[in-house]
């Protein structure tokens, strides 16, 4: 509240100059004089009296004095007229019509995924005022605080992202509380002013609608298909008739339990809609998707609504979205998906961070500057065993920025802990970054890139990298990414392939958002849930004080393909 009033004094000080007023010096607040406009109604006079007691009764330069001064100046600039209180002809104090409208918003906060108790506190009990000027002033300012709390929650969320994990590198959006309070004070429709603060992204809107319709959605979950062995073409299984019913495939008579071509084709079509491996095999991932994913809870919806509040208000008309739990990247124009491909993200140990930036450079035939953590943890031990490891993996050994021969080093004087070299991998077919990478400068040294390890993309679980995001079809992605560029295309990038690193700078920077949504809205409007691979969802649910979900399955081992790559 202090911050609100500091801003409001600056915003409103000039307004008071149009009225007969007294002037007061603003020590330590701002240069010059603040105009205090005289009260014009009995209620305003009462509010002034209550604020005066707090202002003049506090020790100068104390925190209480500074807060009371700001309050006094804010209301003084508006003739001490309250925003939220009215006085009836018989002298009784009640909430103003605007305040009553906002109270209804507080009461309906659950429909926004918020808690009414955060706003409807004991401080807002108008029956305790008893025409006491100090209590009236306290009630007026308490209502402003509750309103700003509600506004902040619907605009930027209840929970600070960094309190969940240091990997959530999200700076909460700043709400201009001073300007908002001025808007509310002058508006006949404060509900409209506050409602304009919530996210407008179609997926947030869909989650909000799903929250309101949660019981019906749960009742309409598809008929569950029993667990069992992986089902492959040509096998017979008692679950096949249920699949036939699900996909409205004609009864095959004596072959009703046969997993024949008609059922396989239906499974393939379903897998394509869910971004699963399109192989016609009903394994664990396909079975889970057929059953609607993990059972969705209200807490899941609320947590994902909170994450949408963390997202930038303007994601960019043309932007890239990487959703870590989904292992998927998409290019979106005006909130419509134009392109999508699979990705590999960081392991649970080397998590891909969540943040937003802009793609500024494309590098063809990139060097891979190996991070020091990988150099010391993986490459140094290998080099100490065999200096030939450097050349056999197409690496350069750099000392003070200069490439040196590994055979010129006295390795008996070097250890993995004391490894004074940098390592980079030269461009080539075996380079860990493949043939192209997409840079958006950030403190995490994370980027999107090609990879020679294509086999991992066929897996449903794809958390295998050191934190960077590997793209399954990087040249297709590059072509779609450069759709707005006049001088760069997929063909022009491919023409640069060779052994020399080439940098290309698009004319327009492209926003990229690396996000963590465990619930998404499918094109048909249904909700899809994804595994909480890093545990961020469970931690957020706990921080929000919601029902704790069942723990995510423990990953016993993460098996890669034996290569070292980002």
Coordinates of C-alpha atoms in Angstrom, one line a residue:
X1 CA 0.0 0.0 0.0
X2 CA 2.9 2.4 0.7
X3 CA 4.1 2.0 -2.9
X4 CA 0.6 2.8 -4.1
X5 CA 0.4 6.0 -2.2
X6 CA 3.9 7.2 -3.1
X7 CA 2.9 7.0 -6.7
X8 CA -0.5 8.5 -6.1
X9 CA 1.0 11.6 -4.4
X10 CA 3.1 12.2 -7.5
X11 CA 0.1 11.6 -9.8
X12 CA -2.4 13.6 -7.9
X13 CA -0.5 16.4 -6.3
X14 CA -1.2 18.7 -9.3
X15 CA -4.9 17.9 -9.3
X16 CA -5.4 19.6 -5.9
X17 CA -4.1 22.9 -7.2
X18 CA -7.5 23.7 -8.8
X19 CA -9.2 23.8 -5.4
X20 CA -9.0 26.2 -2.4
X21 CA -6.4 24.4 -0.3
X22 CA -3.6 24.4 2.2
X23 CA -0.1 23.6 1.3
X24 CA 2.3 21.3 3.1
X25 CA 6.0 20.6 2.6
X26 CA 6.8 17.1 1.5
X27 CA 9.9 16.2 3.4
X28 CA 11.8 13.3 1.8
X29 CA 8.8 12.4 -0.5
X30 CA 9.2 14.7 -3.5
X31 CA 10.6 18.1 -4.2
X32 CA 8.1 20.9 -3.9
X33 CA 4.6 21.2 -2.3
X34 CA 1.6 18.9 -2.1
X35 CA -1.8 20.6 -2.2
X36 CA -4.2 19.4 0.5
X37 CA -7.8 20.1 -0.7
X38 CA -10.4 20.8 2.1
X39 CA -13.1 18.2 2.8
X40 CA -16.5 19.1 1.3
X41 CA -18.8 16.6 3.1
X42 CA -19.2 15.4 6.7
X43 CA -17.9 11.9 5.8
X44 CA -14.8 13.5 4.1
X45 CA -14.3 15.6 7.2
X46 CA -14.4 12.4 9.3
X47 CA -11.9 10.6 7.1
X48 CA -9.6 13.6 7.4
X49 CA -9.9 13.5 11.2
X50 CA -9.0 9.9 11.3
X51 CA -6.0 10.3 9.0
X52 CA -4.9 13.4 10.8
X53 CA -4.7 11.5 14.1
X54 CA -2.5 8.9 12.5
X55 CA -0.4 11.4 10.7
X56 CA 0.3 14.0 13.4
X57 CA 0.3 11.5 16.2
X58 CA 3.2 9.4 14.8
X59 CA 6.9 10.0 15.5
X60 CA 8.4 12.0 12.6
X61 CA 10.6 9.9 10.3
X62 CA 9.2 6.6 11.7
X63 CA 7.7 4.0 9.3
X64 CA 4.2 4.8 10.8
X65 CA 4.7 8.5 10.1
X66 CA 5.7 7.9 6.5
X67 CA 2.8 5.6 5.8
X68 CA 0.3 8.0 7.5
X69 CA 1.8 10.9 5.5
X70 CA 1.3 9.2 2.2
X71 CA -2.3 8.3 3.1
X72 CA -3.0 11.8 4.2
X73 CA -1.6 13.3 1.0
X74 CA -3.4 10.8 -1.3
X75 CA -6.8 11.5 0.2
X76 CA -6.0 15.2 0.7
X77 CA -5.5 15.5 -3.0
X78 CA -9.1 14.3 -3.5
X79 CA -10.7 16.5 -0.7
X80 CA -10.5 13.5 1.6
X81 CA -13.5 11.9 -0.2
X82 CA -13.4 8.2 0.4
X83 CA -13.4 5.8 -2.5
X84 CA -15.1 2.9 -0.8
X85 CA -17.4 4.4 1.9
X86 CA -20.7 6.3 1.8
X87 CA -22.7 8.0 4.4
X88 CA -26.5 7.7 4.5
X89 CA -28.8 10.6 5.4
X90 CA -29.1 9.3 9.0
X91 CA -25.3 9.3 9.4
X92 CA -24.7 5.6 9.0
X93 CA -21.5 4.5 7.2
X94 CA -21.8 1.8 4.5
X95 CA -19.8 0.6 1.5
X96 CA -20.2 2.6 -1.6
X97 CA -21.9 1.1 -4.7
X98 CA -18.4 0.6 -6.3
X99 CA -17.2 -1.2 -3.2
X100 CA -20.2 -3.4 -3.1
X101 CA -19.6 -4.5 -6.7
X102 CA -16.0 -5.3 -5.8
X103 CA -17.1 -7.3 -2.8
X104 CA -19.2 -9.5 -5.1
X105 CA -16.0 -10.1 -7.1
X106 CA -14.2 -11.1 -3.9
X107 CA -17.1 -13.5 -3.1
X108 CA -16.8 -15.1 -6.5
X109 CA -13.0 -15.3 -6.5
X110 CA -13.1 -19.1 -6.6
X111 CA -14.4 -18.9 -10.2
X112 CA -11.1 -17.1 -11.0
X113 CA -9.1 -19.8 -9.3
X114 CA -8.5 -17.5 -6.2
X115 CA -9.5 -17.7 -2.6
X116 CA -12.2 -15.3 -1.3
X117 CA -10.7 -15.4 2.2
X118 CA -7.6 -13.6 0.9
X119 CA -9.8 -10.5 0.3
X120 CA -12.9 -10.8 2.6
X121 CA -10.9 -10.3 5.8
X122 CA -12.0 -9.1 9.2
X123 CA -10.6 -5.7 8.4
X124 CA -13.6 -5.1 6.0
X125 CA -16.3 -5.4 8.6
X126 CA -18.2 -2.1 8.2
X127 CA -20.4 -2.9 11.3
X128 CA -17.5 -2.3 13.6
X129 CA -16.8 1.3 12.5
X130 CA -19.4 3.1 14.8
X131 CA -18.7 6.5 13.3
X132 CA -15.2 6.4 14.8
X133 CA -13.0 8.5 12.4
X134 CA -9.9 6.3 13.0
X135 CA -11.8 3.2 12.3
X136 CA -13.4 4.7 9.2
X137 CA -10.0 5.7 7.8
X138 CA -8.7 2.2 8.6
X139 CA -11.6 0.6 6.8
X140 CA -11.2 2.8 3.8
X141 CA -7.5 2.0 3.4
X142 CA -8.0 -1.7 4.3
X143 CA -10.4 -1.9 1.3
X144 CA -7.9 -0.4 -1.0
X145 CA -5.3 -2.9 0.2
X146 CA -7.7 -5.8 -0.4
X147 CA -8.6 -4.5 -3.9
X148 CA -4.9 -4.2 -4.8
X149 CA -4.2 -7.7 -3.5
X150 CA -7.0 -9.1 -5.7
X151 CA -5.8 -7.1 -8.7
X152 CA -2.3 -8.3 -8.2
X153 CA -3.4 -11.9 -7.9
X154 CA -5.5 -11.9 -11.1
X155 CA -2.8 -10.0 -13.0
X156 CA 0.5 -11.7 -12.0
X157 CA -0.5 -14.6 -9.7
X158 CA -0.5 -15.4 -6.0
X159 CA 2.9 -17.1 -5.9
X160 CA 6.3 -15.7 -6.8
X161 CA 7.7 -18.2 -9.4
X162 CA 11.2 -18.2 -7.9
X163 CA 9.9 -19.4 -4.6
X164 CA 9.0 -22.7 -6.3
X165 CA 12.3 -23.3 -8.0
X166 CA 15.4 -21.3 -9.0
X167 CA 14.8 -22.8 -12.5
X168 CA 11.7 -20.7 -12.8
X169 CA 13.4 -17.6 -14.1
X170 CA 10.3 -15.4 -14.3
X171 CA 10.1 -11.8 -13.2
X172 CA 6.6 -11.1 -11.9
X173 CA 4.8 -8.5 -14.0
X174 CA 4.6 -5.1 -12.4
X175 CA 1.1 -3.8 -11.7
X176 CA 0.8 0.0 -11.8
X177 CA -1.2 0.1 -8.6
X178 CA -1.3 3.9 -8.4
X179 CA -2.8 4.3 -11.8
X180 CA -5.2 1.4 -11.2
X181 CA -6.5 3.0 -7.9
X182 CA -7.1 6.3 -9.8
X183 CA -9.0 4.3 -12.5
X184 CA -11.1 2.6 -9.9
X185 CA -11.9 5.8 -8.0
X186 CA -13.2 7.4 -11.2
X187 CA -15.0 4.4 -12.8
X188 CA -18.7 3.5 -12.5
X189 CA -17.8 -0.1 -13.4
X190 CA -14.8 -1.2 -11.2
X191 CA -15.6 -4.8 -12.1
X192 CA -14.8 -4.1 -15.7
X193 CA -11.5 -2.4 -14.7
X194 CA -10.4 -5.3 -12.6
X195 CA -11.5 -8.0 -15.0
X196 CA -9.4 -6.5 -17.8
X197 CA -6.3 -7.5 -15.8
X198 CA -6.7 -11.2 -16.1
X199 CA -5.0 -13.1 -18.9
X200 CA -6.8 -13.2 -22.3
X201 CA -4.9 -16.1 -23.8
X202 CA -7.4 -18.7 -25.2
X203 CA -5.8 -21.4 -23.1
X204 CA -6.3 -19.5 -19.9
X205 CA -9.9 -18.8 -20.9
X206 CA -10.4 -22.5 -21.6
X207 CA -9.0 -23.5 -18.2
X208 CA -11.2 -21.0 -16.5
X209 CA -14.2 -22.5 -18.3
X210 CA -13.0 -26.0 -17.4
X211 CA -12.8 -25.0 -13.7
X212 CA -16.4 -23.9 -13.8
X213 CA -17.5 -27.1 -15.5
X214 CA -15.1 -29.4 -13.7
X215 CA -17.7 -32.0 -12.5
X216 CA -19.2 -32.5 -16.0
X217 CA -15.8 -32.8 -17.6
X218 CA -14.8 -35.5 -15.1
X219 CA -18.1 -37.3 -15.7
X220 CA -17.4 -37.4 -19.4
X221 CA -14.0 -38.9 -19.2
X222 CA -13.7 -41.8 -21.8
X223 CA -14.5 -45.4 -20.9
X224 CA -11.2 -46.6 -19.2
X225 CA -9.2 -49.2 -21.0
X226 CA -7.7 -51.7 -18.7
X227 CA -3.9 -52.0 -18.2
X228 CA -2.1 -54.9 -19.8
X229 CA 0.7 -55.9 -22.1
X230 CA 1.7 -53.7 -25.0
X231 CA -0.6 -54.4 -27.9
X232 CA 0.9 -54.9 -31.3
X233 CA -0.6 -55.5 -34.7
X234 CA -1.8 -59.1 -35.2
X235 CA -2.2 -59.8 -31.4
X236 CA -5.5 -60.8 -29.8
X237 CA -6.5 -59.2 -26.6
X238 CA -9.8 -58.9 -24.6
X239 CA -9.4 -55.1 -24.6
X240 CA -9.8 -54.9 -28.4
X241 CA -13.7 -54.8 -28.4
X242 CA -13.5 -51.8 -26.1
X243 CA -11.2 -50.1 -28.6
X244 CA -13.6 -50.9 -31.4
X245 CA -16.4 -49.4 -29.4
X246 CA -14.3 -46.3 -28.6
X247 CA -13.4 -45.7 -32.3
X248 CA -16.8 -46.8 -33.7
X249 CA -15.3 -49.7 -35.7
X250 CA -17.7 -52.4 -36.9
X251 CA -17.7 -55.6 -34.9
X252 CA -15.4 -58.2 -36.5
X253 CA -17.5 -61.2 -35.4
X254 CA -15.3 -64.1 -34.5
X255 CA -12.2 -61.9 -34.8
X256 CA -13.6 -59.3 -32.3
X257 CA -10.5 -59.5 -30.1
X258 CA -8.0 -59.3 -33.0
X259 CA -5.9 -56.2 -33.1
X260 CA -6.3 -55.9 -36.9
X261 CA -5.6 -53.2 -39.4
X262 CA -8.8 -51.3 -38.8
X263 CA -8.0 -50.9 -35.1
X264 CA -4.3 -50.2 -35.7
X265 CA -5.2 -47.4 -38.2
X266 CA -7.6 -45.8 -35.6
X267 CA -4.8 -46.0 -33.0
X268 CA -2.4 -44.3 -35.4
X269 CA -4.8 -41.5 -36.1
X270 CA -5.3 -41.0 -32.4
X271 CA -1.5 -41.0 -31.7
X272 CA -1.1 -38.3 -34.3
X273 CA -3.6 -36.0 -32.6
X274 CA -1.8 -36.5 -29.3
X275 CA 1.8 -36.0 -30.7
X276 CA 2.7 -39.5 -29.8
X277 CA 4.9 -41.9 -31.8
X278 CA 2.6 -42.9 -34.7
X279 CA 3.4 -46.6 -34.8
X280 CA 0.0 -48.2 -34.1
X281 CA 1.3 -49.9 -31.0
X282 CA -0.8 -49.4 -27.8
X283 CA 2.0 -49.0 -25.2
X284 CA 1.8 -47.3 -21.8
X285 CA 1.9 -43.7 -23.2
X286 CA -0.8 -44.4 -25.8
X287 CA -2.9 -46.2 -23.2
X288 CA -2.6 -43.3 -20.8
X289 CA -3.7 -40.9 -23.5
X290 CA -6.6 -43.1 -24.4
X291 CA -7.7 -43.0 -20.8
X292 CA -7.6 -39.2 -20.8
X293 CA -4.1 -38.9 -19.2
X294 CA -3.5 -38.8 -15.5
X295 CA -6.8 -38.0 -13.7
X296 CA -7.2 -34.2 -13.7
X297 CA -7.8 -32.5 -10.4
X298 CA -9.1 -29.0 -9.7
X299 CA -5.7 -28.3 -8.2
X300 CA -4.1 -29.1 -11.6
X301 CA -6.3 -26.6 -13.3
X302 CA -5.7 -23.9 -10.7
X303 CA -1.9 -24.4 -10.8
X304 CA -1.9 -24.1 -14.6
X305 CA -4.1 -21.0 -14.4
X306 CA -1.5 -19.5 -12.0
X307 CA 1.3 -20.3 -14.5
X308 CA -0.6 -18.5 -17.3
X309 CA -0.7 -15.4 -15.0
X310 CA 3.1 -15.6 -14.8
X311 CA 3.4 -15.5 -18.6
X312 CA 4.1 -12.1 -20.3
X313 CA 0.9 -10.1 -21.0
X314 CA 2.0 -9.8 -24.6
X315 CA 3.7 -13.0 -25.8
X316 CA 4.1 -11.6 -29.3
X317 CA 1.8 -11.9 -32.3
X318 CA 4.4 -14.3 -33.8
X319 CA 6.2 -16.4 -31.2
X320 CA 7.8 -19.7 -30.2
X321 CA 6.4 -21.7 -27.3
X322 CA 8.4 -24.7 -25.9
X323 CA 6.3 -26.7 -23.3
X324 CA 8.7 -28.8 -21.3
X325 CA 6.3 -31.4 -19.9
X326 CA 4.8 -31.9 -23.4
X327 CA 8.3 -32.3 -25.0
X328 CA 6.9 -30.1 -27.8
X329 CA 7.7 -26.8 -29.6
X330 CA 5.2 -24.7 -31.5
X331 CA 5.3 -21.6 -33.6
X332 CA 2.2 -19.5 -33.1
X333 CA 0.7 -16.6 -35.0
X334 CA -2.1 -14.6 -33.3
X335 CA -2.6 -17.5 -30.9
X336 CA -2.9 -20.1 -33.7
X337 CA -0.4 -22.8 -34.1
X338 CA 1.4 -22.7 -37.5
X339 CA 4.1 -25.3 -36.9
X340 CA 5.0 -27.9 -34.3
X341 CA 7.7 -30.5 -33.7
X342 CA 9.1 -32.7 -31.0
X343 CA 11.9 -31.7 -28.7
X344 CA 14.2 -33.2 -26.1
X345 CA 14.6 -31.2 -22.9
X346 CA 16.9 -31.4 -19.8
X347 CA 17.0 -34.3 -17.4
X348 CA 15.7 -33.9 -13.9
X349 CA 19.3 -33.3 -12.8
X350 CA 20.0 -30.8 -15.6
X351 CA 16.6 -29.1 -15.9
X352 CA 15.7 -26.8 -18.8
X353 CA 14.9 -23.5 -17.1
X354 CA 11.6 -21.6 -17.6
X355 CA 11.9 -18.1 -19.0
X356 CA 11.2 -15.8 -21.9
X357 CA 13.6 -14.2 -24.4
X358 CA 13.9 -13.4 -28.1
X359 CA 15.6 -15.3 -30.8
X360 CA 18.2 -12.9 -32.3
X361 CA 20.7 -15.1 -34.1
X362 CA 20.8 -18.3 -36.1
X363 CA 24.2 -20.1 -36.3
X364 CA 24.8 -22.5 -39.2
X365 CA 27.7 -25.1 -38.8
X366 CA 28.1 -24.1 -35.1
X367 CA 31.0 -24.7 -32.8
X368 CA 29.9 -26.2 -29.6
X369 CA 31.6 -24.4 -26.7
X370 CA 31.3 -27.1 -24.1
X371 CA 30.1 -25.8 -20.7
X372 CA 32.6 -26.0 -17.9
X373 CA 30.4 -28.4 -15.9
X374 CA 30.5 -30.9 -18.8
X375 CA 34.2 -30.3 -19.4
X376 CA 35.1 -31.0 -15.8
X377 CA 32.6 -33.7 -15.2
X378 CA 32.8 -35.7 -18.4
X379 CA 35.5 -34.6 -20.9
X380 CA 38.4 -34.0 -18.5
X381 CA 38.4 -37.5 -17.0
X382 CA 38.3 -39.0 -20.6
X383 CA 41.2 -36.8 -21.7
X384 CA 43.2 -37.7 -18.6
X385 CA 42.8 -41.3 -19.5
X386 CA 43.5 -40.8 -23.2
X387 CA 44.7 -37.4 -24.7
X388 CA 43.6 -38.8 -28.1
X389 CA 40.0 -38.3 -27.0
X390 CA 40.2 -34.7 -28.1
X391 CA 40.9 -35.4 -31.7
X392 CA 38.7 -38.5 -32.0
X393 CA 35.7 -36.4 -31.0
X394 CA 36.5 -33.5 -33.2
X395 CA 37.3 -31.2 -30.2
X396 CA 39.7 -28.3 -29.9
X397 CA 41.6 -27.9 -26.6
X398 CA 41.9 -24.2 -25.8
X399 CA 44.4 -22.5 -23.5
X400 CA 44.0 -18.8 -23.0
X401 CA 41.8 -18.8 -26.2
X402 CA 44.3 -20.6 -28.4
X403 CA 43.9 -24.1 -29.7
X404 CA 46.8 -26.4 -28.6
X405 CA 47.7 -30.0 -29.1
X406 CA 46.6 -32.3 -26.3
X407 CA 50.0 -34.1 -26.7
X408 CA 51.8 -30.9 -25.7
X409 CA 50.3 -31.0 -22.2
X410 CA 52.0 -32.6 -19.2
X411 CA 48.8 -34.3 -18.0
X412 CA 50.5 -35.5 -14.9
X413 CA 50.2 -31.9 -13.6
X414 CA 46.5 -31.7 -14.4
X415 CA 43.4 -33.0 -12.7
X416 CA 39.7 -32.9 -13.5
X417 CA 39.2 -30.4 -10.6
X418 CA 42.1 -28.3 -11.8
X419 CA 41.5 -28.3 -15.6
X420 CA 42.8 -25.0 -17.0
X421 CA 41.4 -25.6 -20.5
X422 CA 38.3 -24.8 -22.4
X423 CA 36.9 -27.3 -24.9
X424 CA 34.9 -26.7 -28.1
X425 CA 33.7 -29.1 -30.7
X426 CA 34.4 -28.2 -34.4
X427 CA 31.5 -28.0 -36.9
X428 CA 30.7 -31.3 -38.6
X429 CA 28.2 -34.1 -38.9
X430 CA 29.0 -35.4 -35.4
X431 CA 28.8 -32.0 -33.7
X432 CA 26.5 -32.2 -30.6
X433 CA 24.6 -29.1 -31.9
X434 CA 24.1 -30.7 -35.3
X435 CA 24.1 -28.3 -38.3
X436 CA 22.2 -25.3 -36.8
X437 CA 21.3 -23.6 -33.6
X438 CA 19.0 -20.8 -32.6
X439 CA 20.2 -18.3 -30.1
X440 CA 18.3 -16.1 -27.6
X441 CA 21.0 -14.7 -25.2
X442 CA 20.3 -15.7 -21.6
X443 CA 22.2 -16.3 -18.4
X444 CA 21.5 -20.0 -18.5
X445 CA 23.3 -20.5 -21.8
X446 CA 20.3 -22.4 -23.1
X447 CA 19.3 -22.5 -26.7
X448 CA 17.5 -24.5 -29.4
X449 CA 19.5 -26.7 -31.6
X450 CA 19.8 -29.6 -34.0
X451 CA 21.3 -32.9 -32.8
X452 CA 22.9 -36.0 -34.4
X453 CA 21.1 -38.1 -31.8
X454 CA 17.8 -38.5 -33.7
X455 CA 16.7 -41.8 -32.0
X456 CA 15.5 -40.1 -28.8
X457 CA 12.7 -38.3 -30.6
X458 CA 10.9 -41.5 -31.1
X459 CA 10.5 -42.0 -27.4
X460 CA 7.5 -40.6 -25.4
X461 CA 9.7 -39.6 -22.5
X462 CA 12.3 -37.2 -23.8
X463 CA 14.1 -35.5 -20.9
X464 CA 17.7 -36.4 -21.8
X465 CA 19.7 -33.2 -22.5
X466 CA 22.0 -31.1 -20.3
X467 CA 19.4 -28.3 -20.3
X468 CA 19.3 -27.1 -23.9
X469 CA 16.4 -27.9 -26.2
X470 CA 17.0 -30.3 -29.1
X471 CA 14.7 -29.9 -32.0
X472 CA 13.6 -32.9 -34.0
X473 CA 13.2 -31.1 -37.4
X474 CA 15.4 -28.1 -37.1
X475 CA 15.4 -27.1 -40.8
X476 CA 11.6 -27.3 -41.0
X477 CA 11.5 -25.3 -37.9
X478 CA 14.0 -22.7 -39.4
X479 CA 11.8 -22.4 -42.5
X480 CA 8.7 -21.8 -40.4
X481 CA 10.6 -19.4 -38.1
X482 CA 11.8 -17.3 -41.0
X483 CA 8.3 -16.9 -42.5
X484 CA 8.4 -13.1 -41.9
X485 CA 11.9 -12.6 -43.2
X486 CA 12.6 -11.4 -46.8
X487 CA 16.2 -12.4 -47.0
X488 CA 16.4 -15.6 -45.0
X489 CA 14.8 -18.9 -45.8
X490 CA 15.3 -22.6 -45.2
X491 CA 17.0 -22.9 -48.6
X492 CA 19.4 -20.0 -47.9
X493 CA 20.3 -21.5 -44.6
X494 CA 20.9 -25.0 -46.1
X495 CA 23.1 -23.4 -48.8
X496 CA 25.6 -22.4 -46.0
X497 CA 26.2 -26.0 -44.8
X498 CA 29.9 -26.7 -44.6
X499 CA 32.8 -26.6 -42.2
X500 CA 32.8 -22.9 -41.4
X501 CA 30.6 -21.4 -38.7
X502 CA 28.1 -18.8 -40.2
X503 CA 26.0 -16.3 -38.2
X504 CA 22.7 -15.1 -39.5
X505 CA 20.7 -12.2 -37.9
X506 CA 17.0 -12.0 -38.6
X507 CA 15.6 -8.5 -39.1
X508 CA 13.0 -9.2 -36.5
X509 CA 13.6 -10.6 -33.1
X510 CA 11.2 -13.5 -32.3
X511 CA 9.9 -14.0 -28.8
X512 CA 10.5 -17.5 -27.4
X513 CA 8.8 -18.7 -24.3
X514 CA 10.1 -21.8 -22.5
X515 CA 7.1 -22.8 -20.4
X516 CA 6.0 -25.5 -18.0
X517 CA 2.3 -26.4 -18.5
X518 CA 1.1 -29.8 -17.3
X519 CA -2.4 -29.1 -18.7
X520 CA -3.0 -27.9 -22.2
X521 CA -6.1 -27.4 -24.3
X522 CA -6.3 -29.7 -27.4
X523 CA -7.5 -28.4 -30.8
X524 CA -10.9 -30.1 -30.1
X525 CA -11.2 -28.2 -26.8
X526 CA -10.5 -31.2 -24.6
X527 CA -7.9 -30.9 -21.8
X528 CA -4.7 -32.9 -22.0
X529 CA -2.5 -33.5 -19.0
X530 CA 1.3 -34.2 -19.0
X531 CA 3.7 -35.6 -16.5
X532 CA 5.2 -33.3 -13.9
X533 CA 8.7 -34.3 -14.8
X534 CA 10.5 -31.7 -12.7
X535 CA 8.0 -31.6 -9.8
X536 CA 7.2 -27.9 -10.3
X537 CA 3.5 -28.6 -10.5
X538 CA 3.4 -30.5 -7.2
X539 CA 5.4 -27.8 -5.5
X540 CA 3.1 -25.0 -6.8
X541 CA 0.0 -26.9 -5.7
X542 CA 1.5 -27.2 -2.2
X543 CA 2.5 -23.5 -2.1
X544 CA -1.1 -22.5 -3.1
X545 CA -2.5 -24.5 -0.3
X546 CA -4.4 -26.8 -2.6
X547 CA -5.0 -30.6 -2.3
X548 CA -1.7 -32.4 -2.7
X549 CA -1.7 -34.5 -5.9
X550 CA -0.4 -38.1 -6.0
X551 CA 3.4 -38.0 -6.4
X552 CA 4.8 -38.3 -9.9
X553 CA 6.3 -41.7 -10.6
X554 CA 9.9 -41.9 -9.6
X555 CA 12.3 -42.1 -12.5
X556 CA 14.6 -44.9 -11.6
X557 CA 17.0 -44.3 -14.5
X558 CA 17.3 -42.0 -17.5
X559 CA 19.0 -43.8 -20.4
X560 CA 20.4 -41.8 -23.2
X561 CA 22.3 -42.8 -26.2
X562 CA 25.8 -42.5 -24.8
X563 CA 26.7 -39.2 -26.4
X564 CA 27.7 -36.0 -24.7
X565 CA 25.6 -33.1 -25.8
X566 CA 23.9 -30.0 -24.4

